[in-house]
Coordinates of C-alpha atoms and ligand atoms in Angstrom, one line a residue:
M26 CA 21.5 7.8 -38.5
K27 CA 22.3 7.6 -42.1
N28 CA 23.9 4.2 -41.6
L29 CA 20.8 2.8 -40.1
S30 CA 18.5 4.2 -42.6
S31 CA 20.6 2.7 -45.4
L32 CA 20.5 -0.7 -43.7
L33 CA 16.7 -0.5 -43.4
L34 CA 16.5 0.3 -47.0
L35 CA 18.5 -2.8 -47.7
C36 CA 16.3 -4.8 -45.5
P37 CA 12.7 -3.5 -45.8
L38 CA 11.5 -6.5 -43.6
A39 CA 12.9 -4.8 -40.6
G40 CA 11.3 -7.3 -38.1
S41 CA 13.6 -10.0 -39.7
V42 CA 16.9 -8.2 -39.4
G43 CA 18.0 -8.2 -36.0
Q44 CA 20.5 -10.7 -34.5
A45 CA 19.9 -13.2 -37.3
A46 CA 22.4 -11.1 -39.3
T47 CA 25.1 -11.3 -36.7
A48 CA 26.4 -14.6 -38.3
V49 CA 26.8 -12.8 -41.5
P50 CA 28.7 -9.6 -41.0
P51 CA 27.2 -6.7 -42.8
P52 CA 28.9 -5.5 -45.9
D53 CA 29.8 -2.2 -44.4
T54 CA 31.2 -2.9 -40.9
D55 CA 30.6 0.7 -40.0
T56 CA 26.9 0.0 -40.3
P57 CA 25.2 -0.8 -37.0
Q58 CA 22.4 -3.2 -37.4
R59 CA 19.3 -2.6 -35.3
P60 CA 20.4 -3.3 -31.9
N61 CA 18.8 -5.2 -29.0
V62 CA 17.6 -2.7 -26.4
I63 CA 17.9 -3.4 -22.6
L64 CA 16.6 -0.6 -20.4
I65 CA 18.0 -1.3 -17.0
Y66 CA 16.0 0.7 -14.6
A67 CA 17.0 0.9 -10.9
D68 CA 14.7 2.0 -8.3
D69 CA 15.8 5.0 -6.0
L70 CA 19.4 4.8 -7.0
G71 CA 21.1 8.1 -6.6
Y72 CA 23.3 10.2 -8.7
G73 CA 26.2 9.4 -6.2
D74 CA 25.5 5.8 -5.6
L75 CA 27.7 4.3 -8.1
E76 CA 31.5 4.0 -8.0
C77 CA 31.7 5.5 -11.5
Y78 CA 29.6 8.5 -10.2
G79 CA 32.2 8.9 -7.3
A80 CA 30.7 6.7 -4.6
K81 CA 33.5 5.7 -2.2
N82 CA 32.0 3.2 0.2
V83 CA 30.8 0.7 -2.4
Q84 CA 32.3 -1.1 -5.4
T85 CA 30.4 -1.5 -8.5
P86 CA 32.8 -3.1 -10.9
H87 CA 30.2 -4.4 -13.5
I88 CA 28.6 -0.9 -14.0
N89 CA 32.2 0.7 -14.0
R90 CA 32.8 -1.7 -17.0
L91 CA 29.5 -0.8 -18.7
A92 CA 30.3 2.9 -18.3
G93 CA 34.0 2.2 -19.5
Q94 CA 32.6 0.7 -22.7
G95 CA 30.0 3.5 -23.3
L96 CA 29.0 6.8 -22.4
R97 CA 28.1 8.1 -18.9
F98 CA 25.8 11.1 -18.6
T99 CA 26.3 13.6 -15.8
N100 CA 23.2 15.8 -16.4
A101 CA 20.5 13.4 -16.8
H102 CA 17.2 13.5 -15.2
A103 CA 14.1 11.3 -14.4
C104 CA 10.8 13.0 -15.1
S105 CA 9.6 12.8 -11.6
A106 CA 11.0 12.4 -8.1
T107 CA 9.0 9.3 -7.3
S108 CA 8.3 5.9 -9.2
T109 CA 4.9 5.7 -10.8
P110 CA 4.8 9.3 -12.4
S111 CA 8.5 8.8 -13.5
R112 CA 7.8 5.4 -15.0
Y113 CA 4.5 6.6 -16.6
A114 CA 6.5 9.5 -18.4
L115 CA 9.4 7.1 -19.5
L116 CA 7.0 4.5 -21.0
T117 CA 4.4 6.7 -22.6
G118 CA 6.5 9.8 -23.5
E119 CA 3.7 12.0 -21.7
Y120 CA 4.6 13.9 -18.4
A121 CA 2.7 12.2 -15.7
W122 CA 1.7 15.6 -14.2
R123 CA -0.7 16.0 -17.4
K124 CA -2.6 13.0 -16.2
P125 CA -4.6 12.5 -13.0
G126 CA -4.1 9.3 -11.1
T127 CA -0.3 9.0 -11.7
D128 CA 0.8 9.5 -8.2
V129 CA 2.7 6.6 -6.3
A130 CA 0.3 3.7 -6.9
A131 CA -1.2 1.2 -4.4
G132 CA -0.5 -2.4 -5.2
N133 CA -4.0 -3.0 -6.3
A134 CA -4.2 0.0 -8.5
G135 CA -5.9 -0.4 -11.9
M136 CA -4.0 -0.1 -15.0
I137 CA -2.7 3.7 -15.0
I138 CA -1.4 3.4 -18.6
R139 CA -4.5 2.6 -20.6
P140 CA -4.3 -0.1 -23.4
E141 CA -5.2 2.4 -26.0
Q142 CA -2.1 4.5 -25.3
F143 CA 1.0 3.9 -27.4
T144 CA 3.9 2.7 -25.1
M145 CA 7.6 2.3 -25.5
A146 CA 7.0 -1.4 -25.6
D147 CA 4.4 -1.0 -28.5
L148 CA 7.0 1.0 -30.3
F149 CA 9.6 -1.9 -30.2
K150 CA 6.7 -4.3 -30.8
S151 CA 5.6 -2.8 -34.0
A152 CA 9.2 -2.6 -35.2
G153 CA 9.3 -6.4 -35.0
Y154 CA 11.1 -6.7 -31.6
A155 CA 10.3 -9.3 -28.9
T156 CA 9.3 -7.4 -25.9
A157 CA 9.4 -8.2 -22.2
A158 CA 9.1 -6.5 -18.8
F159 CA 10.9 -7.8 -15.6
G160 CA 10.8 -6.7 -12.0
K161 CA 9.1 -3.5 -10.5
W162 CA 6.0 -2.4 -12.3
H163 CA 4.0 0.0 -10.2
L164 CA 1.7 1.2 -12.9
G165 CA -1.3 -0.9 -12.0
L166 CA -2.9 -4.0 -13.3
G167 CA -6.4 -5.0 -14.3
D168 CA -9.2 -2.6 -15.2
K169 CA -10.3 -1.1 -11.9
T170 CA -8.4 -0.3 -8.5
G171 CA -9.3 -2.8 -6.1
G172 CA -11.3 -5.0 -8.6
Q173 CA -8.6 -7.7 -9.3
D174 CA -9.2 -11.4 -8.5
W175 CA -5.5 -12.3 -7.9
N176 CA -6.6 -16.0 -8.1
A177 CA -7.5 -15.9 -11.9
P178 CA -5.9 -14.3 -15.0
L179 CA -6.1 -10.6 -14.9
P180 CA -8.3 -9.2 -17.6
A181 CA -6.0 -6.4 -18.4
G182 CA -2.2 -5.9 -18.2
L183 CA 1.0 -5.5 -19.8
A184 CA 0.0 -7.6 -22.9
D185 CA -2.2 -4.8 -23.6
L186 CA 0.7 -2.5 -23.5
G187 CA 3.1 -4.0 -26.0
F188 CA 4.9 -6.5 -23.8
D189 CA 5.0 -10.1 -25.2
Y190 CA 6.2 -11.5 -21.8
H191 CA 6.3 -10.2 -18.4
Y192 CA 7.6 -11.4 -15.0
I193 CA 6.8 -8.6 -12.5
M194 CA 5.9 -7.2 -9.1
A195 CA 2.5 -5.4 -9.3
A196 CA 3.8 -2.4 -7.4
T197 CA 7.0 -2.3 -5.0
A198 CA 8.4 -4.8 -2.6
D199 CA 6.9 -2.7 0.4
R200 CA 3.4 -3.0 -1.1
V201 CA 1.1 -6.0 -1.2
P202 CA 0.4 -8.3 -3.1
C203 CA 4.0 -10.0 -2.5
V204 CA 3.8 -12.3 -5.5
F205 CA 5.2 -12.2 -8.9
I206 CA 2.8 -11.8 -11.9
E207 CA 3.8 -13.8 -14.9
N208 CA 2.0 -13.1 -18.2
G209 CA -1.0 -11.7 -16.2
Q210 CA -1.3 -14.4 -13.5
V211 CA 0.3 -15.1 -10.2
A212 CA 3.4 -17.0 -10.8
N213 CA 3.7 -20.2 -8.9
Y214 CA 0.1 -20.0 -7.8
D215 CA -0.7 -21.9 -4.8
P216 CA -4.3 -23.1 -4.9
S217 CA -4.4 -24.1 -1.2
A218 CA -3.7 -20.4 -0.3
P219 CA -6.2 -18.0 -2.3
I220 CA -5.0 -14.5 -2.4
E221 CA -6.9 -11.5 -1.0
V222 CA -5.7 -7.9 -1.1
S223 CA -7.1 -4.8 0.5
Y224 CA -5.9 -1.4 1.1
V225 CA -8.8 -0.6 3.2
R226 CA -9.2 -3.3 6.0
N227 CA -7.3 -6.1 7.3
F228 CA -8.5 -9.7 7.0
D229 CA -9.7 -11.7 9.9
G230 CA -6.9 -13.5 11.7
E231 CA -4.1 -11.9 10.0
P232 CA -1.5 -10.3 12.3
T233 CA -0.4 -6.7 11.4
A234 CA 3.1 -5.1 11.7
R235 CA 1.5 -2.5 14.0
E236 CA 0.0 -4.8 16.4
H237 CA 2.8 -7.7 16.2
P238 CA 6.1 -5.9 15.7
E239 CA 7.6 -9.1 17.4
L240 CA 6.9 -11.0 14.0
L241 CA 9.1 -8.6 12.1
Y242 CA 12.0 -11.0 12.1
N243 CA 13.7 -9.9 9.0
Q244 CA 13.3 -6.2 9.3
R245 CA 11.4 -3.8 11.3
S246 CA 9.5 -0.6 10.2
S247 CA 10.7 2.8 11.0
H248 CA 7.7 4.7 9.7
G249 CA 4.5 3.3 8.0
H250 CA 4.8 -0.3 6.6
D251 CA 2.7 -1.4 9.4
M252 CA 0.1 -3.6 7.7
A253 CA 0.5 -7.0 6.4
I254 CA 3.5 -9.1 7.4
V255 CA 5.2 -11.2 4.7
N256 CA 8.5 -12.8 5.1
G257 CA 9.0 -11.2 8.6
I258 CA 8.6 -7.7 7.0
G259 CA 5.7 -5.2 7.5
R260 CA 4.1 -3.9 4.2
I261 CA 1.8 -1.3 2.9
G262 CA -1.7 -2.8 2.5
F263 CA -3.3 -5.9 3.7
M264 CA -3.0 -9.3 2.2
K265 CA -4.3 -12.9 2.9
G266 CA -3.1 -16.2 1.4
G267 CA -0.6 -16.6 -1.3
G268 CA 1.3 -19.7 0.3
K269 CA 4.2 -20.8 -1.9
A270 CA 3.8 -18.0 -4.4
L271 CA 4.7 -15.4 -1.9
W272 CA 8.1 -14.0 -2.7
K273 CA 11.1 -13.9 -0.5
D274 CA 12.7 -10.6 -0.6
E275 CA 16.2 -12.1 -0.5
N276 CA 15.4 -13.8 -3.9
I277 CA 13.9 -11.0 -5.9
A278 CA 17.0 -10.0 -7.6
D279 CA 17.9 -13.6 -8.5
S280 CA 14.5 -14.5 -9.8
I281 CA 14.0 -11.5 -12.1
T282 CA 17.5 -11.9 -13.3
A283 CA 17.0 -15.5 -14.1
H284 CA 13.7 -14.7 -15.9
A285 CA 15.4 -12.1 -17.9
I286 CA 18.3 -14.3 -18.8
G287 CA 15.8 -16.9 -19.9
F288 CA 14.1 -14.5 -22.3
M289 CA 17.5 -13.4 -23.8
E290 CA 18.4 -16.9 -24.5
R291 CA 15.0 -17.5 -26.0
H292 CA 15.2 -14.6 -28.2
K293 CA 18.9 -14.2 -29.0
D294 CA 18.2 -14.8 -32.7
E295 CA 15.9 -11.9 -33.2
P296 CA 15.9 -8.3 -31.9
F297 CA 14.4 -7.8 -28.4
F298 CA 13.6 -5.0 -26.1
L299 CA 13.9 -5.7 -22.4
Y300 CA 12.4 -3.4 -19.7
F301 CA 14.4 -4.7 -16.7
A302 CA 13.4 -2.7 -13.6
T303 CA 15.0 -3.8 -10.6
N304 CA 13.7 -3.9 -7.0
D305 CA 17.0 -2.6 -5.7
V306 CA 17.7 -0.3 -4.2
H307 CA 14.1 0.5 -2.9
V308 CA 12.9 -0.5 0.5
P309 CA 12.6 -2.9 2.2
R310 CA 16.4 -3.7 1.4
F311 CA 16.9 -7.3 2.1
P312 CA 19.4 -8.5 -0.4
H313 CA 20.5 -12.1 -0.7
D314 CA 22.6 -13.7 2.0
R315 CA 25.7 -13.6 -0.5
F316 CA 25.6 -9.6 -0.2
R317 CA 23.8 -9.0 3.1
G318 CA 26.1 -7.8 5.9
K319 CA 29.1 -7.2 3.5
N320 CA 29.0 -3.6 2.9
P321 CA 30.3 -0.9 5.5
M322 CA 27.0 1.0 4.8
G323 CA 24.8 -1.9 5.7
V324 CA 22.0 -3.2 3.6
R325 CA 21.6 0.0 1.4
G326 CA 25.3 -0.6 0.2
D327 CA 24.5 -4.4 -0.1
A328 CA 21.5 -3.6 -2.2
I329 CA 23.7 -1.4 -4.5
V330 CA 26.2 -4.4 -4.7
Q331 CA 23.5 -6.6 -5.6
F332 CA 22.2 -4.4 -8.4
D333 CA 25.7 -4.3 -9.8
W334 CA 25.8 -8.0 -9.7
T335 CA 22.5 -8.2 -11.5
V336 CA 23.9 -5.8 -14.2
G337 CA 27.0 -8.1 -14.4
Q338 CA 24.7 -11.1 -15.0
I339 CA 22.9 -9.4 -17.9
M340 CA 26.3 -8.2 -19.4
Q341 CA 27.7 -11.8 -19.1
T342 CA 24.8 -13.4 -20.7
L343 CA 25.1 -11.0 -23.8
D344 CA 28.8 -12.0 -24.0
R345 CA 28.0 -15.6 -23.7
L346 CA 25.3 -15.4 -26.2
G347 CA 27.6 -13.4 -28.6
I348 CA 25.2 -10.5 -29.0
A349 CA 26.9 -7.8 -26.6
D350 CA 28.2 -5.7 -29.5
N351 CA 24.9 -5.1 -31.0
T352 CA 23.0 -4.7 -27.9
L353 CA 22.2 -1.2 -26.6
V354 CA 22.3 -1.2 -22.8
L355 CA 20.8 2.0 -21.1
L356 CA 21.1 2.0 -17.3
S357 CA 19.3 4.6 -15.2
S358 CA 17.0 5.1 -12.2
D359 CA 13.4 6.3 -11.7
N360 CA 14.1 8.9 -9.1
G361 CA 16.8 10.2 -6.7
P362 CA 17.9 8.3 -3.6
V363 CA 16.5 8.1 -0.1
V364 CA 18.1 6.5 3.1
D365 CA 15.4 5.9 5.7
D366 CA 12.3 5.3 3.5
G367 CA 10.4 3.5 6.4
Y368 CA 12.4 0.6 7.6
D369 CA 14.8 0.5 10.4
D370 CA 17.8 -0.8 8.2
Q371 CA 20.4 1.6 9.4
A372 CA 20.9 3.2 6.1
E373 CA 21.0 6.7 7.6
E374 CA 23.4 5.9 10.5
R375 CA 25.9 4.0 8.4
L376 CA 26.4 6.4 5.4
N377 CA 29.8 7.2 6.7
G378 CA 30.3 10.2 4.5
H379 CA 28.7 8.5 1.4
R380 CA 26.3 11.1 -0.4
P381 CA 23.6 9.2 -2.2
S382 CA 22.6 12.1 -4.4
G383 CA 26.2 13.2 -5.0
P384 CA 26.7 16.9 -5.1
W385 CA 23.0 17.7 -5.5
R386 CA 20.7 19.2 -2.9
G387 CA 17.6 17.2 -1.7
N388 CA 16.8 13.5 -2.4
K389 CA 13.8 11.4 -3.7
Y390 CA 10.4 13.4 -3.3
S391 CA 12.4 16.7 -3.7
A392 CA 12.0 19.7 -6.2
F393 CA 15.8 20.2 -5.7
E394 CA 18.0 18.4 -8.2
G395 CA 18.5 15.4 -5.8
G396 CA 14.9 14.4 -6.6
T397 CA 15.5 13.8 -10.3
A398 CA 19.2 13.9 -11.0
I399 CA 19.9 10.3 -11.7
P400 CA 22.9 8.2 -13.2
A401 CA 22.5 7.3 -16.8
I402 CA 24.9 5.1 -18.8
I403 CA 24.6 3.8 -22.4
R404 CA 26.7 1.2 -24.1
W405 CA 26.4 0.2 -27.7
P406 CA 29.6 -1.2 -28.9
N407 CA 28.4 -1.4 -32.6
G408 CA 26.7 2.0 -32.6
I409 CA 28.3 4.3 -30.1
K410 CA 31.9 5.3 -31.1
T411 CA 32.2 8.2 -28.5
R412 CA 33.3 7.0 -25.1
G413 CA 33.6 8.7 -21.8
E414 CA 31.5 11.3 -20.2
S415 CA 28.6 13.6 -21.5
D416 CA 27.2 16.8 -19.5
V417 CA 24.5 17.2 -22.3
L418 CA 21.3 18.1 -20.5
M419 CA 19.0 15.1 -20.9
S420 CA 15.4 13.9 -19.6
Q421 CA 14.1 10.4 -19.7
I422 CA 10.9 11.8 -21.3
D423 CA 13.0 11.9 -24.6
W424 CA 14.0 8.4 -24.5
M425 CA 10.8 7.1 -26.4
A426 CA 11.0 9.4 -29.3
S427 CA 14.8 8.9 -29.6
F428 CA 14.2 5.0 -29.6
A429 CA 11.5 5.8 -32.4
A430 CA 14.3 7.5 -34.3
L431 CA 16.8 4.6 -33.7
L432 CA 14.2 2.1 -35.1
Q433 CA 13.2 4.6 -37.9
A434 CA 9.6 3.8 -36.7
R435 CA 6.8 6.2 -36.7
M436 CA 4.7 6.8 -33.8
P437 CA 0.8 7.2 -34.1
K438 CA -0.3 10.8 -34.1
G439 CA -0.8 12.1 -30.6
S440 CA 1.4 9.6 -28.9
A441 CA 4.3 10.4 -26.7
P442 CA 3.3 14.1 -26.9
D443 CA 6.2 15.5 -24.6
S444 CA 9.0 13.2 -26.0
R445 CA 11.5 14.5 -28.4
N446 CA 14.0 12.9 -30.6
R447 CA 17.4 13.3 -28.9
L448 CA 19.0 10.3 -30.2
G449 CA 22.3 12.2 -31.1
N450 CA 22.6 13.1 -27.5
L451 CA 22.2 9.4 -26.4
L452 CA 24.7 8.2 -29.0
G453 CA 27.1 11.0 -28.3
T454 CA 26.9 12.4 -31.8
D455 CA 25.2 15.5 -30.9
T456 CA 26.2 17.5 -27.7
T457 CA 23.6 20.3 -28.0
D458 CA 21.8 20.6 -24.9
R459 CA 18.0 20.3 -24.7
P460 CA 17.0 23.7 -24.3
W461 CA 14.9 23.0 -21.1
I462 CA 13.6 20.1 -19.2
V463 CA 10.9 19.9 -16.6
E464 CA 11.1 18.3 -13.2
H465 CA 8.3 17.0 -11.2
A466 CA 8.5 16.7 -7.3
A467 CA 6.6 14.3 -5.1
N468 CA 4.0 17.2 -4.0
G469 CA 3.4 18.1 -7.8
T470 CA 5.6 21.1 -7.8
L471 CA 7.3 21.8 -11.2
S472 CA 10.7 23.1 -12.0
V473 CA 12.4 24.1 -15.3
R474 CA 15.9 23.4 -15.7
T475 CA 18.2 24.6 -18.4
K476 CA 21.9 24.0 -18.6
E477 CA 22.5 27.3 -16.6
W478 CA 19.5 27.8 -14.5
K479 CA 16.7 26.3 -12.5
Y480 CA 13.4 27.7 -11.7
I481 CA 11.2 26.2 -8.9
E482 CA 7.7 27.3 -8.9
P483 CA 6.3 28.7 -5.7
N484 CA 4.1 26.5 -3.4
D485 CA 3.0 26.4 0.2
G486 CA 4.2 22.9 1.1
P487 CA 6.5 22.1 4.1
K488 CA 10.3 22.7 4.1
M489 CA 10.9 18.9 5.0
I490 CA 9.1 15.8 3.9
P491 CA 6.5 15.5 6.8
W492 CA 6.1 11.8 7.0
G493 CA 9.6 10.4 8.1
P494 CA 12.4 10.6 5.7
K495 CA 14.5 13.7 6.5
I496 CA 14.6 15.4 3.1
E497 CA 14.3 18.8 2.1
T498 CA 11.3 19.3 -0.3
G499 CA 12.6 22.3 -2.1
N500 CA 9.3 23.9 -1.3
H501 CA 9.0 27.8 -1.0
P502 CA 6.1 30.3 -1.1
T503 CA 8.0 32.5 -3.4
P504 CA 9.7 31.7 -6.8
Q505 CA 13.1 30.3 -6.7
L506 CA 15.9 30.8 -9.1
Y507 CA 19.2 29.2 -9.1
D508 CA 22.4 29.6 -11.2
M509 CA 23.3 26.1 -11.7
R510 CA 26.9 27.2 -12.9
L511 CA 27.5 28.0 -9.1
G512 CA 27.2 24.3 -8.1
D513 CA 23.8 23.3 -6.5
E514 CA 20.8 25.2 -5.3
Q515 CA 22.0 27.4 -2.5
E516 CA 21.4 31.0 -3.3
N517 CA 17.9 32.1 -4.4
L518 CA 18.7 34.7 -7.3
A519 CA 14.9 35.4 -8.4
A520 CA 15.1 39.0 -6.9
R521 CA 18.4 39.7 -8.8
Y522 CA 17.3 38.3 -12.1
P523 CA 13.6 39.2 -12.7
D524 CA 13.9 38.8 -16.4
R525 CA 15.3 35.5 -16.4
L526 CA 12.7 34.6 -13.9
F527 CA 9.9 35.7 -15.9
E528 CA 11.4 33.9 -19.0
L529 CA 11.3 30.5 -17.3
Q530 CA 8.0 31.1 -15.7
T531 CA 6.5 32.1 -18.9
L532 CA 8.1 28.9 -20.5
L533 CA 6.7 26.6 -17.7
R534 CA 3.3 28.1 -18.3
K535 CA 3.3 27.2 -22.0
V536 CA 4.7 23.7 -21.4
R537 CA 1.9 23.2 -18.8
R538 CA -0.7 24.5 -21.4
G539 CA 0.7 22.0 -23.9
D540 CA 1.9 24.7 -26.5
E541 CA 3.4 23.1 -29.7
E542 CA 7.1 23.9 -29.1
P543 CA 7.8 26.5 -26.3
H544 CA 11.2 28.1 -26.4
L545 CA 13.3 30.4 -24.5
N546 CA 13.7 34.0 -25.6
E547 CA 17.4 33.7 -26.8
E548 CA 16.7 30.7 -28.9
Ligands
NG6_628 C1 5.9 6.0 0.2 C2 6.5 5.0 1.2 C3 8.0 4.7 0.9 C4 8.1 4.3 -0.7 C5 7.4 5.5 -1.4 C6 7.2 5.1 -2.9 C7 5.5 5.1 3.5 C8 5.8 5.5 5.0 N1 6.4 5.3 2.7 O1 4.7 6.1 0.7 O2 8.6 3.7 1.6 O3 7.3 3.1 -0.9 O4 6.1 5.6 -1.0 O5 8.5 5.0 -3.4 O6 4.7 4.2 3.3 S1 8.5 4.8 -5.0 O7 10.0 4.8 -5.3 O8 8.0 3.6 -5.4 O9 7.9 5.9 -5.6
CA629 CA1 11.6 4.9 -7.1

């Protein structure tokens, strides 16, 4: 990062560098300018779901191009096997399992990241970037769970977490309220249809999906999702009102993409940070007509294609605005994949040999690798000279400290406590593996992964997810140790390598305790 620091010395007013300088080439053309950063964060997109990761039944040409012009990571991990904790860790640099209340959030959850915490958006904002969030939020809004008045400005929200602008869904598409929130207020608010939300009881006169499955004209539920009905789809939680503010699931991708493009156009002359979190490929999968019914795998395949289209739109915009070369695009997913996650969308029946988690055992929710192994692709033409593939061991927990290093910015003491600067890994200049990473399954089970080994702590949970999806949890009442050089997690070697087991158990104990910098014996 010598180049970047010399640039910053030349331009002490870092906030004013950015894209304004693209018109005037820097004196040393090898010197990258501070890039725009776009974090494209898919939902439930598995390691094996993209063509460039070996998917056969689905074409993803835009993401192929992105990968072809950058680095594709084959050993990258989300912090948790579900959304809320994974996003919490990504955006704060603190493992969610350290903080109570970070499990999969309801749509009326209060803010899970508190305003006083230093976030990834704060980091960029403090470095002079324009910052924005689009799409899936799922980290709570307002001060208290259930306390929101959705008909008025929310008293606390993303503006308190460093985002200058946001156009988001409060939680997931399968959770009420089914409206977009723009800068702390319901977008396109309809005063004739005041909004009420409850996760406890229904509102008088509102049909539920459980009692009126005949009203589910767009998609039926397979498990759960039997409360409010919006757009002919059953949801989690009860809701009344919304009127013309209610989203149509088929337009969600178009809508968040259009808003993100608008933001890029408005901020093309200054550095910007976009947290672009798609609804695809989470349930309910109900992509636009342009995509629906086209893929042999059914709507799950269509949703992957819609996601690829979205990525293409972002890339095209960067090209059109002339800022692609100095924009760092990092594409990834919040957790592993799932097929049937509660809607009768034929995702399971139509897989046709496709393996959403690629070679890994387990899926979303799981302690096995499929829970947290995710695609990760980075492209930054001005700053990344290495192209191709990298198998460096990587965790999203480190992206915050790595971005801080990229910006040459200091983070306040105590912030991002679990995040380490691994910028060299991201940019391909350093291929040293992170010595260990921690994975977090849906039931709270922790695992330690090194390049060679994986330890899953013992727990009494069931072998399979108990509520619907057919997924191996990875739970076992005794410790599990796998040699990852043998492929995936098949043969438990705990009894054969007690020293190795003990070493990883000790490491996990120290990480859990928050020891300064625990390391493995041989390091
Ligand atoms: C589960 C939902 C599932 C999905 C998940 C969260 C049911 C039966 N299942 O409780 O559909 O919404 O929560 O997914 O309600 S995540 O990717 O946002 O973590
Ligand atoms: Ca998810």
